[in-house]
Short mmCIF file of C-alpha atoms in Angstrom, two decimals:
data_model
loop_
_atom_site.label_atom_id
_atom_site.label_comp_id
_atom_site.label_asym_id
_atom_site.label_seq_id
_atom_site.Cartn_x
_atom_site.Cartn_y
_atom_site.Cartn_z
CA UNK A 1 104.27 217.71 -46.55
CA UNK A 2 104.09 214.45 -48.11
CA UNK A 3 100.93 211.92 -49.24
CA UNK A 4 99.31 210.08 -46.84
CA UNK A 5 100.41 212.73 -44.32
CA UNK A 6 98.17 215.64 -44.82
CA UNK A 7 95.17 214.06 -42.74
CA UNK A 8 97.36 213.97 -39.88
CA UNK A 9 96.63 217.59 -39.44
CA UNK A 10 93.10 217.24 -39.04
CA UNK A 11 93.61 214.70 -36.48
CA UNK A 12 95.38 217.00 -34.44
CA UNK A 13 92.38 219.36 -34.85
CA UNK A 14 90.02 217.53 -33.51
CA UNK A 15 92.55 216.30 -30.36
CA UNK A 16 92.47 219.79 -29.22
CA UNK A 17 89.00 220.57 -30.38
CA UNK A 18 89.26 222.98 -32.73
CA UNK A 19 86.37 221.76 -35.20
CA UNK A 20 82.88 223.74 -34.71
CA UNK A 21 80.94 220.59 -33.69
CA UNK A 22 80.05 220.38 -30.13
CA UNK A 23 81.49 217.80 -28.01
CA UNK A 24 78.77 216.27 -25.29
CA UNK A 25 81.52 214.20 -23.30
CA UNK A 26 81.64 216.06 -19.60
CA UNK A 27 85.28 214.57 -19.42
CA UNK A 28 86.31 217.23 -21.80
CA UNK A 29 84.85 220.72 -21.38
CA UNK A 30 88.11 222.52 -21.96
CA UNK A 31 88.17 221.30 -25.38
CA UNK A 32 84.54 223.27 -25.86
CA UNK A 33 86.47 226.49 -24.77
CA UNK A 34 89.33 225.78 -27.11
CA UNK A 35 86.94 225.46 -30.04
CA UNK A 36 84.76 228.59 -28.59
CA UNK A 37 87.44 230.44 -28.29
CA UNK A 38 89.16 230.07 -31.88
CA UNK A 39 85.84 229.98 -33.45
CA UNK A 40 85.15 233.36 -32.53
CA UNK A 41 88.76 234.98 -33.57
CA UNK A 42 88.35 235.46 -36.98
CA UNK A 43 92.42 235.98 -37.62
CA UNK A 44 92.65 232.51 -36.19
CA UNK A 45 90.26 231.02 -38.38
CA UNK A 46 91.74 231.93 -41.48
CA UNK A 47 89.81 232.55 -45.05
CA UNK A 48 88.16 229.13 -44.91
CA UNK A 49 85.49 229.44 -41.71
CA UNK A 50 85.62 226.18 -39.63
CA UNK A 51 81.79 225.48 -40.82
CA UNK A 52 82.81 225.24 -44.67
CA UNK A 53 86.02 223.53 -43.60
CA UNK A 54 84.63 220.58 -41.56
CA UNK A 55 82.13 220.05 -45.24
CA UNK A 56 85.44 220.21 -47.19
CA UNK A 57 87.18 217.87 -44.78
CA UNK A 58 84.48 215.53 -44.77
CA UNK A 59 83.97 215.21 -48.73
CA UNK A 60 87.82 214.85 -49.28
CA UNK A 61 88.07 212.12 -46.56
CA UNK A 62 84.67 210.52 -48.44
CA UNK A 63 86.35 210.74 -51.67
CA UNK A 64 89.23 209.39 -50.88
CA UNK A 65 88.01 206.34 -49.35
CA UNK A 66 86.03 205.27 -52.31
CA UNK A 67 89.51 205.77 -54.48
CA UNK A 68 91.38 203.74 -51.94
CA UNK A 69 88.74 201.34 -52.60
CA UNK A 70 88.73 201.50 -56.35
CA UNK A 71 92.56 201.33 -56.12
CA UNK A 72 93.17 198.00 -53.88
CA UNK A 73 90.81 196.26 -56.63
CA UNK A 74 92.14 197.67 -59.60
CA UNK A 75 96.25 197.29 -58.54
CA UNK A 76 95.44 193.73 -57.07
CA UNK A 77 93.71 193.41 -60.77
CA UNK A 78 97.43 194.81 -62.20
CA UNK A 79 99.27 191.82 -60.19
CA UNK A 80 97.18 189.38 -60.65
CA UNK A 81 97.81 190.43 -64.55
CA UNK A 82 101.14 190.87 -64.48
CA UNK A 83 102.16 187.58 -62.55
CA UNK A 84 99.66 186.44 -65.61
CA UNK A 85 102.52 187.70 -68.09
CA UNK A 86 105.37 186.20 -66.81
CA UNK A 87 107.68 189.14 -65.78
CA UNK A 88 109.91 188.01 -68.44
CA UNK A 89 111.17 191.73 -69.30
CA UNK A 90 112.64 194.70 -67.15
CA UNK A 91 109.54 196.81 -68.56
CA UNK A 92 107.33 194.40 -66.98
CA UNK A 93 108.85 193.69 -63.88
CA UNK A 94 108.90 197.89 -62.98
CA UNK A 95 105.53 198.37 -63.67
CA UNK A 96 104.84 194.96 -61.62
CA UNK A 97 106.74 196.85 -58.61
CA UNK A 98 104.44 200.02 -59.13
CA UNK A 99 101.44 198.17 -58.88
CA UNK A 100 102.51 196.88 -55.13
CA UNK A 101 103.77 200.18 -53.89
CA UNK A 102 100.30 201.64 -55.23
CA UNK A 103 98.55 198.90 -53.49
CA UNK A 104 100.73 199.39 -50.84
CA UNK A 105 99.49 202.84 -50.97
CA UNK A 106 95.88 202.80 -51.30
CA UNK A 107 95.54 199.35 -48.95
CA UNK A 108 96.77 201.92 -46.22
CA UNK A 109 94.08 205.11 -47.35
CA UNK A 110 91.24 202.29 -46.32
CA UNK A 111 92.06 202.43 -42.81
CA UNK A 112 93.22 205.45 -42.49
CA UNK A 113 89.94 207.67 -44.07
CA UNK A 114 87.57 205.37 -41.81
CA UNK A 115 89.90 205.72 -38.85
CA UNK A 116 89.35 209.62 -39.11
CA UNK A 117 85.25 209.06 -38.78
CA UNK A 118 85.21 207.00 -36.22
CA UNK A 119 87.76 209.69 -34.65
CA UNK A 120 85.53 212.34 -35.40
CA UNK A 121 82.58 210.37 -34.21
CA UNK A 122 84.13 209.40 -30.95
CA UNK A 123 85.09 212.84 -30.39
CA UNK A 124 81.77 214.46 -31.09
CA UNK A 125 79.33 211.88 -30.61
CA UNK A 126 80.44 209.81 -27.40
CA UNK A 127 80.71 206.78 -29.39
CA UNK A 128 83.26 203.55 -28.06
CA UNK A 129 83.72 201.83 -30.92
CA UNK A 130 87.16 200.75 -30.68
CA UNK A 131 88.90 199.09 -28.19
CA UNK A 132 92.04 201.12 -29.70
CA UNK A 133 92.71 204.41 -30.35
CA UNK A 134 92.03 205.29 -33.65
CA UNK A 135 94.34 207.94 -33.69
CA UNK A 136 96.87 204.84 -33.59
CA UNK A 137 95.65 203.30 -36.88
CA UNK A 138 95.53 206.83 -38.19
CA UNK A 139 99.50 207.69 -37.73
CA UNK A 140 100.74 204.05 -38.32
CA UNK A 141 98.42 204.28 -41.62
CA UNK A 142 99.53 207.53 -43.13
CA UNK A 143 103.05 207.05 -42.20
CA UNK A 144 103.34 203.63 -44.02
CA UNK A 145 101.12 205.64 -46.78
CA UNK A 146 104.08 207.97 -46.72
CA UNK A 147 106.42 205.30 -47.42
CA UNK A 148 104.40 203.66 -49.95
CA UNK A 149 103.81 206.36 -52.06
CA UNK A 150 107.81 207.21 -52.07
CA UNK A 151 108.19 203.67 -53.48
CA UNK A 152 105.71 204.70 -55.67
CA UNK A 153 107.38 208.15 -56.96
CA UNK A 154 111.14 206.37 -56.83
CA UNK A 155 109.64 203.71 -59.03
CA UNK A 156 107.70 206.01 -61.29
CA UNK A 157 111.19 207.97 -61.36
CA UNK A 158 113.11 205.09 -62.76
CA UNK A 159 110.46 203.98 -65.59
CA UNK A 160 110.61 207.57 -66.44
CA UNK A 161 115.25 207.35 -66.87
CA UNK A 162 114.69 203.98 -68.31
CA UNK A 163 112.20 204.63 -70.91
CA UNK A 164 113.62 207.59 -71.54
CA UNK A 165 117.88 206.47 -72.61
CA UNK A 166 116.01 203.94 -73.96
CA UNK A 167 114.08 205.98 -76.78
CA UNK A 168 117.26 208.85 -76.99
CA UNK A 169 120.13 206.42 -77.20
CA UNK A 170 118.49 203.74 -78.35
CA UNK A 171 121.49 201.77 -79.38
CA UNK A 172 123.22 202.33 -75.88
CA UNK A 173 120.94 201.72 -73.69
CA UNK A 174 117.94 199.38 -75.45
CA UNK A 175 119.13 196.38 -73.78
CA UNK A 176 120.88 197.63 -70.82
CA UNK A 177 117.74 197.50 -68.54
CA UNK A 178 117.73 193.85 -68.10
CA UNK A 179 115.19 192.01 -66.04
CA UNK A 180 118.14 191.08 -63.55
CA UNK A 181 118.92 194.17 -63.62
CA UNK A 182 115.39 195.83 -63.00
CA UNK A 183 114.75 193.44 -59.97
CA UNK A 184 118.24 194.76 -58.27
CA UNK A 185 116.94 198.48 -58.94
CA UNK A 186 113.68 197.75 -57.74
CA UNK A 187 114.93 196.22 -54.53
CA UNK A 188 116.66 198.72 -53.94
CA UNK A 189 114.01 201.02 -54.15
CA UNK A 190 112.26 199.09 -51.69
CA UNK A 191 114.30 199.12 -49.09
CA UNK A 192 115.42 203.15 -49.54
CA UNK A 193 112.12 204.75 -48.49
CA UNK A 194 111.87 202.31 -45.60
CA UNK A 195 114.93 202.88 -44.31
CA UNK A 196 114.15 206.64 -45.01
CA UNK A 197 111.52 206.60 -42.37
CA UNK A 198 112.90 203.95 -40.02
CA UNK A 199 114.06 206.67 -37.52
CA UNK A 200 110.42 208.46 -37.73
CA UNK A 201 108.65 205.18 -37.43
CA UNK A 202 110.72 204.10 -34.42
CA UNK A 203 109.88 207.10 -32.44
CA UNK A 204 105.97 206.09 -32.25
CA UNK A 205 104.42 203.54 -30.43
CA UNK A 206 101.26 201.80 -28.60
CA UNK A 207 100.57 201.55 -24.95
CA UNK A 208 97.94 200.36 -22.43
CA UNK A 209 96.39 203.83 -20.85
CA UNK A 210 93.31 205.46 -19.80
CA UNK A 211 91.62 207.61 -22.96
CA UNK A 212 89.87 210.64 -21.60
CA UNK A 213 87.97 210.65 -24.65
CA UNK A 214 86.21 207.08 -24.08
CA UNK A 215 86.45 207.07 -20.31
CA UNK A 216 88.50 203.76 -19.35
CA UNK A 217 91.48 202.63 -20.55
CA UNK A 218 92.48 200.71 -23.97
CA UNK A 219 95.46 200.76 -26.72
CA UNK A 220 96.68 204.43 -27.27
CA UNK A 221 99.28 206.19 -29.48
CA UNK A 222 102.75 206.83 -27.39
CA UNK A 223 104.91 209.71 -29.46
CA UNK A 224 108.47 210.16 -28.60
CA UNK A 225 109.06 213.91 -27.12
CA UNK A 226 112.27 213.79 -30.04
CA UNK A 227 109.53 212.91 -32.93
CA UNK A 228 108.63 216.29 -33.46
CA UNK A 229 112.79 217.19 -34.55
CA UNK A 230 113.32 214.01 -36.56
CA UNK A 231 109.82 214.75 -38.29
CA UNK A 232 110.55 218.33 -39.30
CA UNK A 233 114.03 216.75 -41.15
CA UNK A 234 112.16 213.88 -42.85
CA UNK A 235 109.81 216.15 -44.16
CA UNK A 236 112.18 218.55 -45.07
CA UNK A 237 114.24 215.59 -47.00
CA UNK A 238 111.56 214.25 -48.51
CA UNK A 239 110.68 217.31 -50.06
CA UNK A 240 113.90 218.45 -51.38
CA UNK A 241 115.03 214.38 -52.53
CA UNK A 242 111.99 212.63 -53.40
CA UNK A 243 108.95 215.57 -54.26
CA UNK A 244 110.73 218.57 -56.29
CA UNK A 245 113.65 216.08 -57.71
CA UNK A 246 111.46 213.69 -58.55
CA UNK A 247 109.34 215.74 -60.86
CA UNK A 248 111.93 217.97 -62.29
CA UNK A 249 113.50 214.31 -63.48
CA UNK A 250 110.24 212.85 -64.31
CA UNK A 251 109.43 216.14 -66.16
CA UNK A 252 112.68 216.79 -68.11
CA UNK A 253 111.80 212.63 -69.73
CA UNK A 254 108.36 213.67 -70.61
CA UNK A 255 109.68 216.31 -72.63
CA UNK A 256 112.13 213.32 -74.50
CA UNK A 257 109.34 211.17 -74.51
CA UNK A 258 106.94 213.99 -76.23
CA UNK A 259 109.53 214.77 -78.59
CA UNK A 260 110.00 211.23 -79.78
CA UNK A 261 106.21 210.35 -79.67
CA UNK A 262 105.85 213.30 -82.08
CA UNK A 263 108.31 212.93 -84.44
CA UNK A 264 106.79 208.51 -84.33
CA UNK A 265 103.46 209.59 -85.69
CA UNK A 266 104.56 212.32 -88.17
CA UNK A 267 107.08 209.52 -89.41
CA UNK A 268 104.13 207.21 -89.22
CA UNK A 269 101.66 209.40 -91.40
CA UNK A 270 104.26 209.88 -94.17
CA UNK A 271 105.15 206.07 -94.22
CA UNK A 272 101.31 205.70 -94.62
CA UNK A 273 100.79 208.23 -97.53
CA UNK A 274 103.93 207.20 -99.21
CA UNK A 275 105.62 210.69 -99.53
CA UNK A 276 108.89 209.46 -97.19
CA UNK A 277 108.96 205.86 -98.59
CA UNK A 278 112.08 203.84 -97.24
CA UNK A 279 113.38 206.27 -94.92
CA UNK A 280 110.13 206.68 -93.67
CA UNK A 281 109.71 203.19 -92.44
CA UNK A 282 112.93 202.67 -91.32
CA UNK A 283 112.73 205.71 -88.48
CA UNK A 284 109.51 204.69 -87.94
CA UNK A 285 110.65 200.91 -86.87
CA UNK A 286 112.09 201.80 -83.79
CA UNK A 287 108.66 202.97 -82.26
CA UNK A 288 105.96 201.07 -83.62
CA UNK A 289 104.22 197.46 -81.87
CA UNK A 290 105.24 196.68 -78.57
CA UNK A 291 107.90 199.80 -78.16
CA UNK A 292 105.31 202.53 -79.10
CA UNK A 293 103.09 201.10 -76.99
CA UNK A 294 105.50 200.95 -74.20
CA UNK A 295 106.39 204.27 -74.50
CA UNK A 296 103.20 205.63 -74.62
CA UNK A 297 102.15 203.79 -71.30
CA UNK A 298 104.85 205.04 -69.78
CA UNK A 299 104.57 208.92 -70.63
CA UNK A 300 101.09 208.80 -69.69
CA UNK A 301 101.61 207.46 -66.00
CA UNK A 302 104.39 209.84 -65.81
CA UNK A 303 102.26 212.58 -66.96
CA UNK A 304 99.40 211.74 -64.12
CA UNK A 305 102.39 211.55 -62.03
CA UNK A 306 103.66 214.86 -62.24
CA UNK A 307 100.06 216.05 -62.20
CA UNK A 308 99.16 214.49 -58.97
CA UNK A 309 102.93 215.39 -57.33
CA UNK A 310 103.42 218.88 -57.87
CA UNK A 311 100.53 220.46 -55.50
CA UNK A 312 101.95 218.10 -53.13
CA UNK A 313 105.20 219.95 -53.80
CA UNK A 314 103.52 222.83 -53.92
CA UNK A 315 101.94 222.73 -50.89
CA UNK A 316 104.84 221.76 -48.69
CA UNK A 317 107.33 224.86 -50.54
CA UNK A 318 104.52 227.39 -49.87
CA UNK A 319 104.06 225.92 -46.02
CA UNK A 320 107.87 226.92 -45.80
CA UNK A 321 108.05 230.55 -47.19
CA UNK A 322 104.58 231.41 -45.65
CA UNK A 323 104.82 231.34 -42.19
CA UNK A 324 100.62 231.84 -41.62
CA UNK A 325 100.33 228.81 -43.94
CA UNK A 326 100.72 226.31 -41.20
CA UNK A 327 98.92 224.33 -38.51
CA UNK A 328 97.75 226.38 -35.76
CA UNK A 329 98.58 229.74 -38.01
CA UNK A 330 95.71 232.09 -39.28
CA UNK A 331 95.80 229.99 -42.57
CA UNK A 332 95.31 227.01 -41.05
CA UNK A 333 92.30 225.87 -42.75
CA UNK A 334 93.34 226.58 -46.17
CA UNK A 335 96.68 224.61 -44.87
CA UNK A 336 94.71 221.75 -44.29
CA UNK A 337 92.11 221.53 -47.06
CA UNK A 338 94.92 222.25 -49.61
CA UNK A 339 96.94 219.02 -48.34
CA UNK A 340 94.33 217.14 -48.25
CA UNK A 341 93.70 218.04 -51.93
CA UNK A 342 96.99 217.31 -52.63
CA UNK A 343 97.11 213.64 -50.93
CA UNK A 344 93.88 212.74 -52.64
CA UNK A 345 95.13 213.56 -55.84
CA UNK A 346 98.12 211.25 -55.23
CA UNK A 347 95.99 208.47 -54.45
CA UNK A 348 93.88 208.80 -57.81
CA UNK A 349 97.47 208.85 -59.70
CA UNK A 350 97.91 205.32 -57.51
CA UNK A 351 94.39 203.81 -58.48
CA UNK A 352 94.43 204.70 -62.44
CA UNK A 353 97.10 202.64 -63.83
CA UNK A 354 94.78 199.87 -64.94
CA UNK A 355 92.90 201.62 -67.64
CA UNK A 356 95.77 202.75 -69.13
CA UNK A 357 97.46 199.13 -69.03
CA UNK A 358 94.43 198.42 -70.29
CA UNK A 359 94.28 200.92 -73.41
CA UNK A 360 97.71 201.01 -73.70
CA UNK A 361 99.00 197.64 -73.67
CA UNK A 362 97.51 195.00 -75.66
CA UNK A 363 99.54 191.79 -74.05
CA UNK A 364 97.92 192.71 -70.51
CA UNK A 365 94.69 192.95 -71.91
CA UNK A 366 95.01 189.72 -73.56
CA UNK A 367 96.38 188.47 -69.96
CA UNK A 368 93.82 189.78 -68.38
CA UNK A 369 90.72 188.58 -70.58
CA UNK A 370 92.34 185.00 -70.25
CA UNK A 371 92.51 185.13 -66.46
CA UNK A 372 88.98 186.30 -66.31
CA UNK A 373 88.01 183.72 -68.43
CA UNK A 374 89.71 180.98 -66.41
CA UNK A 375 88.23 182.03 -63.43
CA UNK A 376 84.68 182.24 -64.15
CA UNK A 377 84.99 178.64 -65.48
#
C-alpha cells in the first residue's frame, strides 16, 4: 500500500455500495441490496461496524484536506525561500527538491480529499455536480500522490546518505556532494519514480460514457482489464524498494547522526566549562554554526520521516501475511481506516518542513523575513 493510495479503497466502497448510507437514486437499487446485505453479516463487516467507519472515514478525509492545505502554503513558502538563498550548495539544492515533491504531494491531496465528498455526495445524495467523474480526479490524484511522495522518500533517502558520510568520514566525503553533483542525483530521482509508475499510469484513462450514477453521460474513468496485474507488482515493488528499504537506510543514518549529535554537545559543554580545553574545541569545530545546524535539520526531517513511513510499511506487510486484512475481507474496515491513517500521516511529514527550516536554520529565516519584508512594501 503506498501514500496517496489508501483512499482508493474507499472509493471502491462506495462504487459498489457498501457504506451504510442510503442511496435515493432509482437507477441503482442493487447497490441498496449490496449494502443491506453486508451490513447485516457481521463476519463481513469486520471489528470496525460500517456506522463508526463512515465517521472515521469522514474525519481522516477532513483532516487531511486541511494538511494538504497547510502544506501547498507552507512548501510554496520553502521555494519561494529557497530560490531566496541562491541554491549555491548541494545541502540547499536537496532540500529545495523536497520541498517540490512535497508540494507535489500535498497539491495532489487537495483534489483528491474533495473529490471523495463530492463522490460520496453524488452517490448518496443525487447531487450532479460535476460534469466529470470524480472518481477520475480521484485515481489520477492519488496515483500522481503516489509518485510524489516516492520523490519525496528517494529524496529524504539521499539527505539522509549524504549527511550522514558527511558527519562519519568527514574528510572523505565533506566536499564530495557538490551542487553539480546534487542536481544530477536529484534528477535522477525525478525521473525514477515516474518512470516507476509509467506502466500503471498508462493503463488508466478518460472516456465519453453514460454514468448510471448521474443519469446522462459525461467524462468517466476507463481502467485497463491488465491494471489490476501490473498494480499488484507496483505495489509489491514499491514496498519492498522504496517503503521497508527506505527506512531501514534512513534509520541506520539516524543512528550516525544521533551518535554524532551526542558526542557535539557533550564536546560542546566541556569546551564551555573549560575541563577539555584545546581538544575540546577542536572536536567540537567540525559541528558547530552552519554544520550543526545542518545536521540537526536533517535528522529531524528524517526522524518525522521514518515516523510517518513505517505504518505505511506496516500496513502494506500486514495486508500481505493476513489474508482477512484486505478489501472485501472480514477486516476490511480496519484495512481501510488503518491506510488511511497511514497516508495522512505521510502528508503531515510533507507539510512540516517549514518550522523546522525555520527553527533550525537561521540563513532561511533570515531569507525568509527579507522576502516578507520586500513584499509587503
Amino acid at each position: 500500500m503506498t501514500a496517496g493510495l489508501s483512499n482508493l479503497d474507499a472509493v471502491r466502497r462506495l462504487d459498489i455500495g457498501i457504506l451504510s448510507n442510503p442511496e435515493p437514486s432509482s437507477s441503482v437499487v442493487a447497490m441498496n441490496t449490496v449494502s443491506t446485505d453486508i451490513e447485516t453479516d457481521p463476519v463481513r463487516r469486520g471489528v470496525i461496524s460500517d456506522e463508526d467507519f463512515n465517521i472515521i472515514q469522514f474525519i481522516c478525509i477532513s483532516i487531511s484536506l486541511f494538511v494538504c492545505l497547510v502544506g501547498v502554503v507552507t512548501n510554496s513558502i520553502n521555494i519561494r525561500t529557497f530560490i531566496s538563498m541562491g541554491l549555491k550548495d548541494g545541502v540547499t539544492i536537496t532540500l529545495m527538491g523536497l520541498a517540490i515533491s512535497d508540494f507535489g504531494f500535498t497539491l495532489c491531496g487537495c483534489f483528491l480529499s474533495p473529490a471523495i465528498i463530492i463522490q460520496f455526495s453524488e452517490r448518496f445524495y443525487n447531487l450532479k455536480i460535476l460534469p466529470i467523474q470524480p472518481r477520475v480526479i480521484i485515481m489520477w490524484a492519488a496515483n500522481l500522490s503516489t509518485v510524489f511522495y516516492q520523490m519525496t522518500s528517494m529524496t529524504t533517502t539521499f539527505i539522509s546518505i549524504a549527511r550522514c558520510m558527511c558527519i562519519a568520514m568527514p574528510f572523505k566525503f565533506k566536499d564530495f556532494f557538490t551542487k553539480s553533483r546534487s542536481i544530477i542525483i536529484l534528477v535522477i530521482v525525478f525521473l525514477i519514480s515516474p518512470a516507476y509508475y509509467a506502466a500503471l499510469l498508462s493503463h488508466m484513462g478518460t472516456q465519453r460514457k453514460y454514468d448510471i450514477v448521474v443519469n446522462r453521460t459525461r467524462i468517466v474513468l476507463y481502467l485497463s482489464s491488465k491494471r489490476s496485474d501490473v498494480q499488484d507488482v507496483t505495489k509489491f515493488g514499491n514496498l519492498i524498494i522504496f517503503n521497508i528499504t527506505s527506512c531501514i537506510v534512513v534509520a541506520l543514518c539516524l543512528v550516525v547522526m544521533a551518535k554524532h549529535l551526542r558526542h557535539s554537545v557533550k564536546f560542546r559543554t566541556m569546551s564551555t566549562t573549560g575541563i577539555a580545553g584545546g581538544e575540546a574545541t577542536e572536536k567540537t569545530d567540525k559541528f558547530t554554526g552552519k554544520e550543526l545546524q545542518v545536521l540537526r535539520q536533517v535528522f529531524i526531517l528524517c526522524a518525522i520521516y521514518i515516523v510517518s513511513t513505517i505504518p505505511t510499511a506496516f500496513v502494506s506487510v500486514y495486508r500481505l501475511i493476513e489474508d482477512e486484512f484486505d478489501f472485501g475481507r472480514r477486516q476490511e474496515n480496519l484495512y481501510i481506516i488503518s491506510s488511511s491513517i497511514a497516508s495522512l500521516l505521510t502528508q503531515i511529514n510533507s507539510a512540516t518542513t517549514f518550522p523546522i527550516y525555520y527553527v533550525y536554520n537561521s540563513k532561511f529565516k533570515s531569507h525568509l523575513i527579507s522576502c516578507w519584508s520586500r513584499s509587503k512594501k
